[in-house]
Every structure is written in C-alpha cells, then in structure tokens.
PDB file of C-alpha atoms in Angstrom:
ATOM      1  CA  MET A 234     113.589 125.206  84.129  1.00 90.00           C
ATOM      2  CA  TYR A 235     111.823 121.973  84.954  1.00 91.00           C
ATOM      3  CA  LEU A 236     111.141 118.715  83.140  1.00 92.00           C
ATOM      4  CA  ARG A 237     107.939 117.046  84.317  1.00 95.00           C
ATOM      5  CA  ILE A 238     107.096 113.348  84.061  1.00 96.00           C
ATOM      6  CA  ASP A 239     103.461 112.230  84.258  1.00 97.00           C
ATOM      7  CA  ARG A 240     104.046 109.620  86.956  1.00 98.00           C
ATOM      8  CA  LEU A 241     104.083 109.520  90.740  1.00 98.00           C
ATOM      9  CA  GLN A 242     107.353 108.627  92.458  1.00 98.00           C
ATOM     10  CA  ILE A 243     105.752 105.388  93.690  1.00 98.00           C
ATOM     11  CA  GLU A 244     102.608 103.438  92.893  1.00 98.00           C
ATOM     12  CA  LEU A 245      99.866 103.982  95.445  1.00 98.00           C
ATOM     13  CA  PRO A 246      97.385 101.230  96.339  1.00 97.00           C
ATOM     14  CA  GLN A 247      93.776 101.744  95.300  1.00 94.00           C
ATOM     15  CA  PRO A 248      91.560 102.500  98.303  1.00 96.00           C
ATOM     16  CA  LYS A 249      88.732 100.109  99.111  1.00 94.00           C
ATOM     17  CA  GLU A 250      86.590 102.856 100.628  1.00 97.00           C
ATOM     18  CA  PRO A 251      86.782 106.614 101.233  1.00 98.00           C
ATOM     19  CA  ASP A 252      88.488 107.909 104.373  1.00 98.00           C
ATOM     20  CA  PRO A 253      87.861 111.675 104.456  1.00 98.00           C
ATOM     21  CA  ASN A 254      88.793 112.272 108.088  1.00 98.00           C
ATOM     22  CA  ALA A 255      92.172 110.590 107.629  1.00 98.00           C
ATOM     23  CA  ALA A 256      92.590 112.624 104.437  1.00 98.00           C
ATOM     24  CA  ALA A 257      92.213 115.747 106.569  1.00 98.00           C
ATOM     25  CA  ALA A 258      95.090 114.595 108.787  1.00 98.00           C
ATOM     26  CA  VAL A 259      97.248 113.816 105.734  1.00 98.00           C
ATOM     27  CA  GLN A 260      96.756 117.418 104.584  1.00 98.00           C
ATOM     28  CA  GLU A 261      99.249 118.397 107.312  1.00 98.00           C
ATOM     29  CA  LEU A 262     101.961 116.604 105.368  1.00 98.00           C
ATOM     30  CA  LEU A 263     101.171 118.739 102.337  1.00 98.00           C
ATOM     31  CA  GLY A 264     100.481 122.250 103.616  1.00 98.00           C
ATOM     32  CA  GLY A 265     101.545 122.256 107.264  1.00 98.00           C
ATOM     33  CA  ARG A 266     104.522 124.095 108.728  1.00 98.00           C
ATOM     34  CA  PHE A 267     106.648 120.971 108.190  1.00 98.00           C
ATOM     35  CA  GLY A 268     104.815 119.713 105.109  1.00 98.00           C
ATOM     36  CA  GLU A 269     106.119 119.056 101.626  1.00 98.00           C
ATOM     37  CA  MET A 270     105.152 122.544 100.426  1.00 98.00           C
ATOM     38  CA  SER A 271     107.597 123.921 102.995  1.00 98.00           C
ATOM     39  CA  THR A 272     110.480 121.674 101.988  1.00 98.00           C
ATOM     40  CA  LEU A 273     109.794 122.400  98.306  1.00 98.00           C
ATOM     41  CA  MET A 274     109.674 126.172  98.642  1.00 98.00           C
ATOM     42  CA  ASN A 275     112.534 126.475 101.149  1.00 98.00           C
ATOM     43  CA  TYR A 276     114.961 124.582  98.936  1.00 98.00           C
ATOM     44  CA  THR A 277     113.627 126.172  95.757  1.00 98.00           C
ATOM     45  CA  TYR A 278     114.156 129.732  96.960  1.00 98.00           C
ATOM     46  CA  GLN A 279     117.525 128.894  98.483  1.00 98.00           C
ATOM     47  CA  SER A 280     118.562 127.569  95.067  1.00 98.00           C
ATOM     48  CA  PHE A 281     117.176 130.681  93.323  1.00 98.00           C
ATOM     49  CA  ASN A 282     119.060 132.959  95.730  1.00 98.00           C
ATOM     50  CA  PHE A 283     122.337 131.016  95.981  1.00 98.00           C
ATOM     51  CA  ARG A 284     125.458 133.236  95.821  1.00 98.00           C
ATOM     52  CA  GLY A 285     128.892 131.979  94.791  1.00 97.00           C
ATOM     53  CA  ARG A 286     127.273 129.110  92.937  1.00 97.00           C
ATOM     54  CA  ASP A 287     130.227 128.255  90.694  1.00 95.00           C
ATOM     55  CA  LYS A 288     132.697 128.182  93.601  1.00 98.00           C
ATOM     56  CA  LEU A 289     130.317 126.199  95.805  1.00 98.00           C
ATOM     57  CA  ARG A 290     128.761 124.065  93.092  1.00 98.00           C
ATOM     58  CA  PRO A 291     128.260 120.817  95.089  1.00 98.00           C
ATOM     59  CA  TYR A 292     126.129 122.623  97.696  1.00 98.00           C
ATOM     60  CA  TYR A 293     124.072 124.465  95.098  1.00 98.00           C
ATOM     61  CA  ASP A 294     123.558 121.232  93.171  1.00 98.00           C
ATOM     62  CA  LEU A 295     122.447 119.442  96.336  1.00 98.00           C
ATOM     63  CA  ILE A 296     119.859 122.046  97.325  1.00 98.00           C
ATOM     64  CA  ALA A 297     118.536 122.523  93.778  1.00 98.00           C
ATOM     65  CA  ASN A 298     118.309 118.798  93.092  1.00 98.00           C
ATOM     66  CA  ILE A 299     116.486 117.989  96.339  1.00 98.00           C
ATOM     67  CA  ALA A 300     114.107 120.890  95.641  1.00 98.00           C
ATOM     68  CA  THR A 301     113.172 119.206  92.368  1.00 98.00           C
ATOM     69  CA  GLU A 302     112.438 115.911  94.102  1.00 98.00           C
ATOM     70  CA  GLU A 303     110.143 117.786  96.482  1.00 98.00           C
ATOM     71  CA  LEU A 304     107.935 118.736  93.530  1.00 98.00           C
ATOM     72  CA  GLY A 305     107.200 115.042  93.216  1.00 98.00           C
ATOM     73  CA  HIS A 306     106.533 114.812  96.942  1.00 98.00           C
ATOM     74  CA  ILE A 307     103.767 117.415  96.947  1.00 98.00           C
ATOM     75  CA  GLU A 308     102.304 115.560  93.960  1.00 98.00           C
ATOM     76  CA  LEU A 309     102.414 112.279  95.893  1.00 98.00           C
ATOM     77  CA  VAL A 310     100.759 113.658  99.037  1.00 99.00           C
ATOM     78  CA  ALA A 311      98.069 115.405  96.968  1.00 98.00           C
ATOM     79  CA  ALA A 312      97.342 112.144  95.141  1.00 98.00           C
ATOM     80  CA  THR A 313      97.014 110.372  98.486  1.00 98.00           C
ATOM     81  CA  VAL A 314      94.518 112.937  99.769  1.00 98.00           C
ATOM     82  CA  ASN A 315      92.550 112.700  96.518  1.00 98.00           C
ATOM     83  CA  LEU A 316      92.332 108.909  96.648  1.00 98.00           C
ATOM     84  CA  MET A 317      91.223 108.965 100.276  1.00 98.00           C
ATOM     85  CA  LEU A 318      88.447 111.477  99.528  1.00 98.00           C
ATOM     86  CA  THR A 319      87.146 109.756  96.396  1.00 97.00           C
ATOM     87  CA  GLY A 320      83.709 108.196  96.868  1.00 97.00           C
ATOM     88  CA  THR A 321      82.765 110.084 100.030  1.00 98.00           C
ATOM     89  CA  THR A 322      79.538 111.340  98.423  1.00 98.00           C
ATOM     90  CA  LYS A 323      77.200 109.963  95.761  1.00 97.00           C
ATOM     91  CA  PRO A 324      75.453 111.692  92.851  1.00 96.00           C
ATOM     92  CA  ALA A 325      71.901 112.898  93.474  1.00 97.00           C
ATOM     93  CA  ALA A 326      69.636 115.829  92.665  1.00 97.00           C
ATOM     94  CA  PRO A 327      70.692 119.084  94.385  1.00 96.00           C
ATOM     95  CA  ASP A 328      67.553 119.201  96.552  1.00 97.00           C
ATOM     96  CA  ALA A 329      68.396 115.740  97.906  1.00 98.00           C
ATOM     97  CA  ALA A 330      71.521 117.198  99.613  1.00 98.00           C
ATOM     98  CA  PRO A 331      74.079 114.835  98.033  1.00 98.00           C
ATOM     99  CA  LEU A 332      76.915 116.545  99.924  1.00 98.00           C
ATOM    100  CA  ALA A 333      75.231 116.052 103.306  1.00 98.00           C
ATOM    101  CA  PRO A 334      77.801 113.416 104.411  1.00 96.00           C
ATOM    102  CA  ALA A 335      80.420 116.191 104.463  1.00 97.00           C
ATOM    103  CA  VAL A 336      78.677 118.321 107.093  1.00 97.00           C
ATOM    104  CA  ASN A 337      80.072 116.375 110.023  1.00 95.00           C
ATOM    105  CA  LEU A 338      83.461 115.507 108.517  1.00 97.00           C
ATOM    106  CA  ARG A 339      86.783 116.812 109.770  1.00 95.00           C
ATOM    107  CA  ASN A 340      87.437 119.262 106.945  1.00 97.00           C
ATOM    108  CA  THR A 341      84.439 120.599 105.024  1.00 97.00           C
ATOM    109  CA  HIS A 342      86.788 122.745 102.913  1.00 96.00           C
ATOM    110  CA  HIS A 343      87.524 119.616 100.875  1.00 98.00           C
ATOM    111  CA  PHE A 344      83.876 119.528  99.849  1.00 98.00           C
ATOM    112  CA  ILE A 345      83.042 123.218  99.504  1.00 98.00           C
ATOM    113  CA  ALA A 346      86.134 124.629  97.774  1.00 97.00           C
ATOM    114  CA  THR A 347      88.060 121.867  95.982  1.00 97.00           C
ATOM    115  CA  ALA A 348      85.484 119.231  94.901  1.00 98.00           C
ATOM    116  CA  GLN A 349      86.923 116.525  97.157  1.00 98.00           C
ATOM    117  CA  THR A 350      90.570 117.099  96.326  1.00 98.00           C
ATOM    118  CA  ALA A 351      93.709 118.386  98.042  1.00 98.00           C
ATOM    119  CA  PHE A 352      94.444 122.022  98.761  1.00 98.00           C
ATOM    120  CA  VAL A 353      97.526 123.991  99.811  1.00 98.00           C
ATOM    121  CA  GLY A 354      96.779 123.942 103.515  1.00 98.00           C
ATOM    122  CA  ASN A 355      97.142 122.005 106.735  1.00 98.00           C
ATOM    123  CA  SER A 356      95.007 119.552 108.710  1.00 97.00           C
ATOM    124  CA  MET A 357      93.031 122.398 110.309  1.00 96.00           C
ATOM    125  CA  GLY A 358      92.166 124.045 106.980  1.00 95.00           C
ATOM    126  CA  ALA A 359      94.652 126.912 107.367  1.00 96.00           C
ATOM    127  CA  PHE A 360      96.465 127.782 104.153  1.00 97.00           C
ATOM    128  CA  TRP A 361     100.199 127.360 103.710  1.00 98.00           C
ATOM    129  CA  HIS A 362     102.006 130.699 103.482  1.00 96.00           C
ATOM    130  CA  GLY A 363     105.347 132.122 102.461  1.00 97.00           C
ATOM    131  CA  ASP A 364     106.420 132.971 106.010  1.00 97.00           C
ATOM    132  CA  TYR A 365     107.480 129.321 106.230  1.00 98.00           C
ATOM    133  CA  VAL A 366     110.293 129.951 103.722  1.00 98.00           C
ATOM    134  CA  PHE A 367     113.775 130.520 105.166  1.00 98.00           C
ATOM    135  CA  SER A 368     116.466 131.756 102.791  1.00 98.00           C
ATOM    136  CA  SER A 369     119.068 133.663 104.804  1.00 98.00           C
ATOM    137  CA  GLY A 370     121.859 133.767 102.242  1.00 98.00           C
ATOM    138  CA  ASN A 371     124.234 132.123 104.733  1.00 98.00           C
ATOM    139  CA  LEU A 372     125.047 128.645 103.445  1.00 98.00           C
ATOM    140  CA  ILE A 373     125.701 126.955 106.791  1.00 98.00           C
ATOM    141  CA  LEU A 374     122.611 128.495 108.370  1.00 98.00           C
ATOM    142  CA  ASP A 375     120.421 127.500 105.425  1.00 98.00           C
ATOM    143  CA  LEU A 376     121.732 123.932 105.495  1.00 98.00           C
ATOM    144  CA  LEU A 377     121.213 123.754 109.240  1.00 98.00           C
ATOM    145  CA  HIS A 378     117.654 124.999 108.784  1.00 98.00           C
ATOM    146  CA  ASN A 379     117.053 122.377 106.081  1.00 98.00           C
ATOM    147  CA  PHE A 380     118.314 119.636 108.387  1.00 98.00           C
ATOM    148  CA  PHE A 381     115.936 120.869 111.101  1.00 98.00           C
ATOM    149  CA  LEU A 382     113.062 121.088 108.601  1.00 98.00           C
ATOM    150  CA  GLU A 383     113.555 117.490 107.462  1.00 98.00           C
ATOM    151  CA  CYS A 384     113.627 116.275 111.080  1.00 98.00           C
ATOM    152  CA  GLY A 385     110.459 118.201 111.906  1.00 98.00           C
ATOM    153  CA  ALA A 386     108.801 116.792 108.801  1.00 98.00           C
ATOM    154  CA  ARG A 387     109.771 113.277 109.870  1.00 98.00           C
ATOM    155  CA  LEU A 388     108.175 113.773 113.291  1.00 98.00           C
ATOM    156  CA  HIS A 389     104.906 114.921 111.720  1.00 98.00           C
ATOM    157  CA  LYS A 390     104.900 112.018 109.247  1.00 98.00           C
ATOM    158  CA  ILE A 391     105.292 109.540 112.092  1.00 98.00           C
ATOM    159  CA  ARG A 392     102.470 111.149 114.066  1.00 98.00           C
ATOM    160  CA  VAL A 393     100.112 111.076 111.089  1.00 98.00           C
ATOM    161  CA  TYR A 394     101.129 107.449 110.452  1.00 98.00           C
ATOM    162  CA  GLU A 395     100.108 106.677 114.038  1.00 98.00           C
ATOM    163  CA  MET A 396      96.730 108.360 113.507  1.00 98.00           C
ATOM    164  CA  THR A 397      95.554 106.145 110.641  1.00 98.00           C
ATOM    165  CA  THR A 398      95.826 102.574 109.397  1.00 98.00           C
ATOM    166  CA  ASN A 399      94.693 103.612 105.919  1.00 98.00           C
ATOM    167  CA  PRO A 400      96.885 101.661 103.468  1.00 98.00           C
ATOM    168  CA  VAL A 401      97.119 104.524 100.955  1.00 98.00           C
ATOM    169  CA  ALA A 402      98.291 106.962 103.619  1.00 98.00           C
ATOM    170  CA  ARG A 403     100.731 104.500 105.140  1.00 98.00           C
ATOM    171  CA  GLU A 404     102.271 103.560 101.785  1.00 98.00           C
ATOM    172  CA  MET A 405     102.904 107.225 100.991  1.00 98.00           C
ATOM    173  CA  ILE A 406     104.234 107.998 104.475  1.00 98.00           C
ATOM    174  CA  GLY A 407     106.506 104.950 104.475  1.00 98.00           C
ATOM    175  CA  TYR A 408     108.119 106.070 101.243  1.00 98.00           C
ATOM    176  CA  LEU A 409     108.498 109.689 102.366  1.00 98.00           C
ATOM    177  CA  LEU A 410     110.021 108.615 105.675  1.00 98.00           C
ATOM    178  CA  VAL A 411     112.774 106.959 103.673  1.00 98.00           C
ATOM    179  CA  ARG A 412     113.225 109.821 101.197  1.00 98.00           C
ATOM    180  CA  GLY A 413     113.112 112.421 103.955  1.00 98.00           C
ATOM    181  CA  GLY A 414     115.810 110.422 105.718  1.00 98.00           C
ATOM    182  CA  VAL A 415     117.947 110.660 102.585  1.00 98.00           C
ATOM    183  CA  HIS A 416     117.518 114.430 102.513  1.00 98.00           C
ATOM    184  CA  ALA A 417     118.273 114.864 106.217  1.00 98.00           C
ATOM    185  CA  THR A 418     121.411 112.761 105.800  1.00 98.00           C
ATOM    186  CA  ALA A 419     122.455 114.703 102.699  1.00 98.00           C
ATOM    187  CA  TYR A 420     122.167 118.036 104.498  1.00 98.00           C
ATOM    188  CA  ALA A 421     124.000 116.594 107.504  1.00 98.00           C
ATOM    189  CA  LYS A 422     126.855 115.395 105.296  1.00 98.00           C
ATOM    190  CA  ALA A 423     127.011 118.795 103.598  1.00 98.00           C
ATOM    191  CA  LEU A 424     127.318 120.465 106.999  1.00 98.00           C
ATOM    192  CA  GLU A 425     130.047 118.012 107.983  1.00 98.00           C
ATOM    193  CA  THR A 426     132.142 118.976 104.955  1.00 98.00           C
ATOM    194  CA  LEU A 427     131.797 122.649 105.876  1.00 98.00           C
ATOM    195  CA  THR A 428     132.200 122.491 109.663  1.00 98.00           C
ATOM    196  CA  GLY A 429     133.742 119.145 110.628  1.00 98.00           C
ATOM    197  CA  VAL A 430     130.844 118.543 113.041  1.00 98.00           C
ATOM    198  CA  GLN A 431     129.459 115.000 112.752  1.00 97.00           C
ATOM    199  CA  VAL A 432     125.844 116.020 112.265  1.00 98.00           C
ATOM    200  CA  THR A 433     124.788 112.583 110.986  1.00 97.00           C
ATOM    201  CA  LYS A 434     125.303 111.226 114.517  1.00 96.00           C
ATOM    202  CA  LEU A 435     122.162 113.152 115.549  1.00 97.00           C
ATOM    203  CA  LEU A 436     119.991 110.998 113.293  1.00 97.00           C
ATOM    204  CA  PRO A 437     117.385 109.642 113.423  1.00 97.00           C
ATOM    205  CA  ILE A 438     115.212 112.366 114.956  1.00 98.00           C
ATOM    206  CA  PRO A 439     112.947 111.287 116.592  1.00 97.00           C
ATOM    207  CA  ASN A 440     114.991 108.337 117.801  1.00 97.00           C
ATOM    208  CA  ILE A 441     113.107 105.508 116.094  1.00 97.00           C
ATOM    209  CA  GLU A 442     114.385 103.611 113.071  1.00 97.00           C
ATOM    210  CA  ASN A 443     112.443 103.535 109.814  1.00 97.00           C
ATOM    211  CA  SER A 444     112.524  99.748 110.032  1.00 96.00           C
ATOM    212  CA  LYS A 445     109.842  99.995 112.728  1.00 97.00           C
ATOM    213  CA  PHE A 446     107.372 100.978 110.024  1.00 98.00           C
ATOM    214  CA  PRO A 447     106.624  98.092 107.620  1.00 98.00           C
ATOM    215  CA  GLU A 448     105.973 100.331 104.618  1.00 98.00           C
ATOM    216  CA  ALA A 449     109.263 102.182 105.157  1.00 98.00           C
ATOM    217  CA  ARG A 450     111.162  98.961 105.863  1.00 98.00           C
ATOM    218  CA  LYS A 451     110.108  97.661 102.457  1.00 97.00           C
ATOM    219  CA  TYR A 452     111.762 100.611 100.706  1.00 98.00           C
ATOM    220  CA  GLU A 453     114.894 100.333 102.820  1.00 97.00           C
ATOM    221  CA  GLU A 454     115.188  96.670 101.869  1.00 97.00           C
ATOM    222  CA  MET A 455     115.133  97.886  98.247  1.00 97.00           C
ATOM    223  CA  GLY A 456     118.045 100.231  99.002  1.00 97.00           C
ATOM    224  CA  VAL A 457     116.023 103.427  98.456  1.00 98.00           C
ATOM    225  CA  HIS A 458     117.558 104.978 101.602  1.00 98.00           C
ATOM    226  CA  ARG A 459     121.034 104.848  99.976  1.00 98.00           C
ATOM    227  CA  ARG A 460     120.020 106.550  96.713  1.00 98.00           C
ATOM    228  CA  LEU A 461     120.023 110.210  95.845  1.00 98.00           C
ATOM    229  CA  TYR A 462     118.209 110.568  92.539  1.00 98.00           C
ATOM    230  CA  ARG A 463     119.523 113.163  90.106  1.00 98.00           C
ATOM    231  CA  PHE A 464     116.491 114.944  88.658  1.00 97.00           C
ATOM    232  CA  SER A 465     118.076 116.344  85.514  1.00 97.00           C
ATOM    233  CA  PRO A 466     119.305 114.991  82.168  1.00 95.00           C
ATOM    234  CA  GLU A 467     122.709 116.688  82.474  1.00 96.00           C
ATOM    235  CA  ASP A 468     122.917 118.922  85.558  1.00 97.00           C
ATOM    236  CA  TYR A 469     123.503 118.617  89.326  1.00 98.00           C
ATOM    237  CA  LYS A 470     126.218 116.001  88.892  1.00 98.00           C
ATOM    238  CA  GLU A 471     128.360 117.431  91.693  1.00 98.00           C
ATOM    239  CA  ILE A 472     125.987 116.086  94.342  1.00 98.00           C
ATOM    240  CA  ALA A 473     128.240 113.026  94.103  1.00 98.00           C
ATOM    241  CA  LYS A 474     130.956 115.002  95.914  1.00 98.00           C
ATOM    242  CA  ILE A 475     128.699 115.105  98.993  1.00 98.00           C
ATOM    243  CA  TRP A 476     126.529 111.996  98.621  1.00 98.00           C
ATOM    244  CA  ARG A 477     129.218 109.324  98.766  1.00 97.00           C
ATOM    245  CA  GLY A 478     130.843 106.869 101.142  1.00 96.00           C
ATOM    246  CA  PRO A 479     129.240 104.239 103.379  1.00 96.00           C
ATOM    247  CA  SER A 480     125.598 104.524 104.339  1.00 94.00           C
ATOM    248  CA  PRO A 481     125.064 105.661 107.953  1.00 90.00           C
ATOM    249  CA  ALA A 482     122.992 102.488 108.336  1.00 87.00           C
ATOM    250  CA  GLY A 483     126.125 100.446 107.593  1.00 91.00           C
ATOM    251  CA  ASP A 484     124.418  98.386 104.908  1.00 93.00           C
ATOM    252  CA  GLY A 485     126.217  99.512 101.761  1.00 95.00           C
ATOM    253  CA  ASP A 486     127.523 102.557  99.959  1.00 97.00           C
ATOM    254  CA  LEU A 487     125.619 105.708  99.096  1.00 98.00           C
ATOM    255  CA  GLU A 488     124.944 106.129  95.387  1.00 98.00           C
ATOM    256  CA  VAL A 489     123.759 108.850  93.027  1.00 98.00           C
ATOM    257  CA  VAL A 490     121.194 107.508  90.561  1.00 98.00           C
ATOM    258  CA  ASP A 491     120.913 109.303  87.235  1.00 98.00           C
ATOM    259  CA  GLY A 492     117.255 110.067  86.651  1.00 97.00           C
ATOM    260  CA  PRO A 493     114.097 109.674  88.720  1.00 97.00           C
ATOM    261  CA  PRO A 494     112.665 106.476  90.215  1.00 97.00           C
ATOM    262  CA  ALA A 495     110.490 104.328  87.943  1.00 96.00           C
ATOM    263  CA  GLY A 496     107.407 105.407  89.863  1.00 97.00           C
ATOM    264  CA  GLY A 497     103.773 104.573  89.287  1.00 98.00           C
ATOM    265  CA  PRO A 498     100.685 105.893  87.504  1.00 98.00           C
ATOM    266  CA  VAL A 499      98.937 109.122  88.453  1.00 98.00           C
ATOM    267  CA  PRO A 500      95.397 108.217  89.627  1.00 96.00           C
ATOM    268  CA  ASP A 501      92.630 109.057  87.167  1.00 96.00           C
ATOM    269  CA  LEU A 502      90.062 110.685  89.437  1.00 96.00           C
ATOM    270  CA  PRO A 503      86.425 109.925  88.568  1.00 94.00           C
ATOM    271  CA  GLU A 504      83.847 112.591  87.891  1.00 94.00           C
ATOM    272  CA  VAL A 505      81.894 113.993  90.845  1.00 97.00           C
ATOM    273  CA  PRO A 506      78.602 115.219  89.332  1.00 95.00           C
ATOM    274  CA  GLU A 507      77.275 116.382  92.705  1.00 97.00           C
ATOM    275  CA  GLU A 508      80.263 118.771  92.847  1.00 97.00           C
ATOM    276  CA  PHE A 509      79.866 119.828  89.175  1.00 95.00           C
ATOM    277  CA  ALA A 510      83.351 118.458  88.536  1.00 95.00           C
ATOM    278  CA  PRO A 511      84.544 118.520  85.855  1.00 92.00           C
ATOM    279  CA  GLY A 512      81.217 120.084  84.899  1.00 89.00           C
ATOM    280  CA  LEU A 513      80.599 118.287  81.631  1.00 84.00           C
ATOM    281  CA  ALA A 514      77.899 115.732  80.942  1.00 81.00           C
ATOM    282  CA  PRO A 515      79.081 112.212  80.001  1.00 79.00           C
ATOM    283  CA  GLU A 516      77.809 112.644  76.468  1.00 82.00           C
ATOM    284  CA  GLU A 517      79.720 115.947  76.145  1.00 83.00           C
ATOM    285  CA  ILE A 518      82.939 114.255  77.281  1.00 79.00           C
ATOM    286  CA  ALA A 519      82.384 111.432  74.790  1.00 82.00           C
ATOM    287  CA  GLU A 520      81.835 113.934  71.987  1.00 86.00           C
ATOM    288  CA  LEU A 521      84.945 115.912  72.931  1.00 84.00           C
ATOM    289  CA  ALA A 522      87.016 112.717  73.026  1.00 82.00           C
ATOM    290  CA  LYS A 523      85.729 111.822  69.561  1.00 86.00           C
ATOM    291  CA  LYS A 524      86.658 115.241  68.171  1.00 87.00           C
ATOM    292  CA  LEU A 525      90.116 115.190  69.712  1.00 88.00           C
ATOM    293  CA  ALA A 526      90.795 111.707  68.379  1.00 89.00           C
ATOM    294  CA  ALA A 527      89.842 112.818  64.887  1.00 86.00           C
ATOM    295  CA  SER A 528      91.974 115.977  64.912  1.00 80.00           C
TER     296      SER A 528
END
C-alpha cells in the first residue's frame, strides 16, 4: 500500500507568464517512452512480480522504494506542465472564442481534453501505453533494463532542457537530473553486487556532468545526489546494503535518508471558466466552502 503526502518533492517557482508550447515539450518527460510514467510503471510491476523476495530482499527493496519515489516524479512533471499552461487563455463569452489562442499552439489536446492541464501522453499527443513496461522475471535483466531506462530518461531530460529557458521547466528538470542520476547509480551498484562488472564506470550517459546545468548543480551542492530517500515508515531498510560507500563523484559517502525530502507546496490551480473548470460559479464555491466549514 502507499502513503501519500500532499507536497511536491521540491518547490517550483511561480511562472511569470504562460508557456504552452514549452509545456508540450515537457509532456515528453511525463508520458514519453523514457518519461516518468515509464520509470514508475516498470519498477512498480517489477516489484509486484518479484520472485524470491525474502532471499533477495535488498534488490526487492531497492526496486520497490525507487518505484515509490517515481510516483512523486510524475506528480512533479504534471505540476510543471500545469503551471506552464496556466493563463494561456482568458475568460469570455463562448461566442467570443476565448480558446482561440490554442488553435495554433503545439498541443491542442491540452485545451480540448484536459482544461489546460497535463495528460498521460508524450510531446506529440500520443498516449503512454503499457507496452513500455518491461518485467521479465530475471533480476539481472530487469536491473539492466532499469539502468538503460534511467540513462534514456536522462538524455531526454537534457534535450528538453536545451529546448526551453522556462524557469519552471528548468527547475524541475535540474532536480530530476540529479534524482535520475541517483537511480541509475543505484541500479548500477546493484548489478555490480550480482555480476562483479563495474557498471558505474559507464556513467554519466550521455557524457556530460550534471554540474553543467545550474539548476542541477544547486541540488548537487546540497548533497541530493548522494541521498537515497526511503519512502516508507518502516520498510525497505535493506536498500542500505546496496546504497553505501563513497559517492562515484568522490565528494562524500552515499546515505539512506529515512523519509521523503521536505518538498514544497502543490500549486493551487486557478479556475478556468472558459473551459468550464471546475464548472462551478464563484458564488457556488463560496457557498460550498461555507457549508463545509460549518459541518
């Protein structure tokens, strides 16, 4: 089962203006082949299907724990898309075509189907699907796939970073570059314990350090790249048998942190009357709030 906390893993900056075309590109990091939906569902189903769990507890704990962190990653990317879309259109009477600004934007699906919010799809509007999930039952093969998936995800994050200077997008990508690096390193270290092959020597893929990206460098200076958060009150403690020793960056020791990061607030998205979202008049919302407060 899962325990959910009503916070994002980091605090996102408030956008100064909408950026719907960049939001379309960021969608790739949510619902693309190498997006956060893929990392979430790959690790989740591998943890569901894990055989020999009690004998191989550290590996099960690692996969299951990282899967839980990925829930927060899809939440973070969705929040980024939502913030970047907010304010693209303005309220007006239906016959005044208030959604007209969306006609020539990169992804009209944001405006027709989801009321200017994220969806489970990629930058071209194609929906994420379960064929992206790999759960072979072979531990080494699954870990090797997860290592590959994290490296592919890193490449796509860097490319989207290079497509936009939007501060909301870059803050989110900088953080996920660091956290994705933790996951890639964790899977590499797990493979090393099983095979003796020094997989960590392949990193980083692509061959550019996170320090080249100011938003990522900030989190590395905070030591976030050395921390593996344990997303459970009592479980998954055996990740410490894998996530230990000196950091591959040579700047300190790896550490398991009990509990999630402090994080930041979930954005409170404003109403979009021209999209009939949430579909209640201001006076109706005020009346509902009054009733709920009195109950």
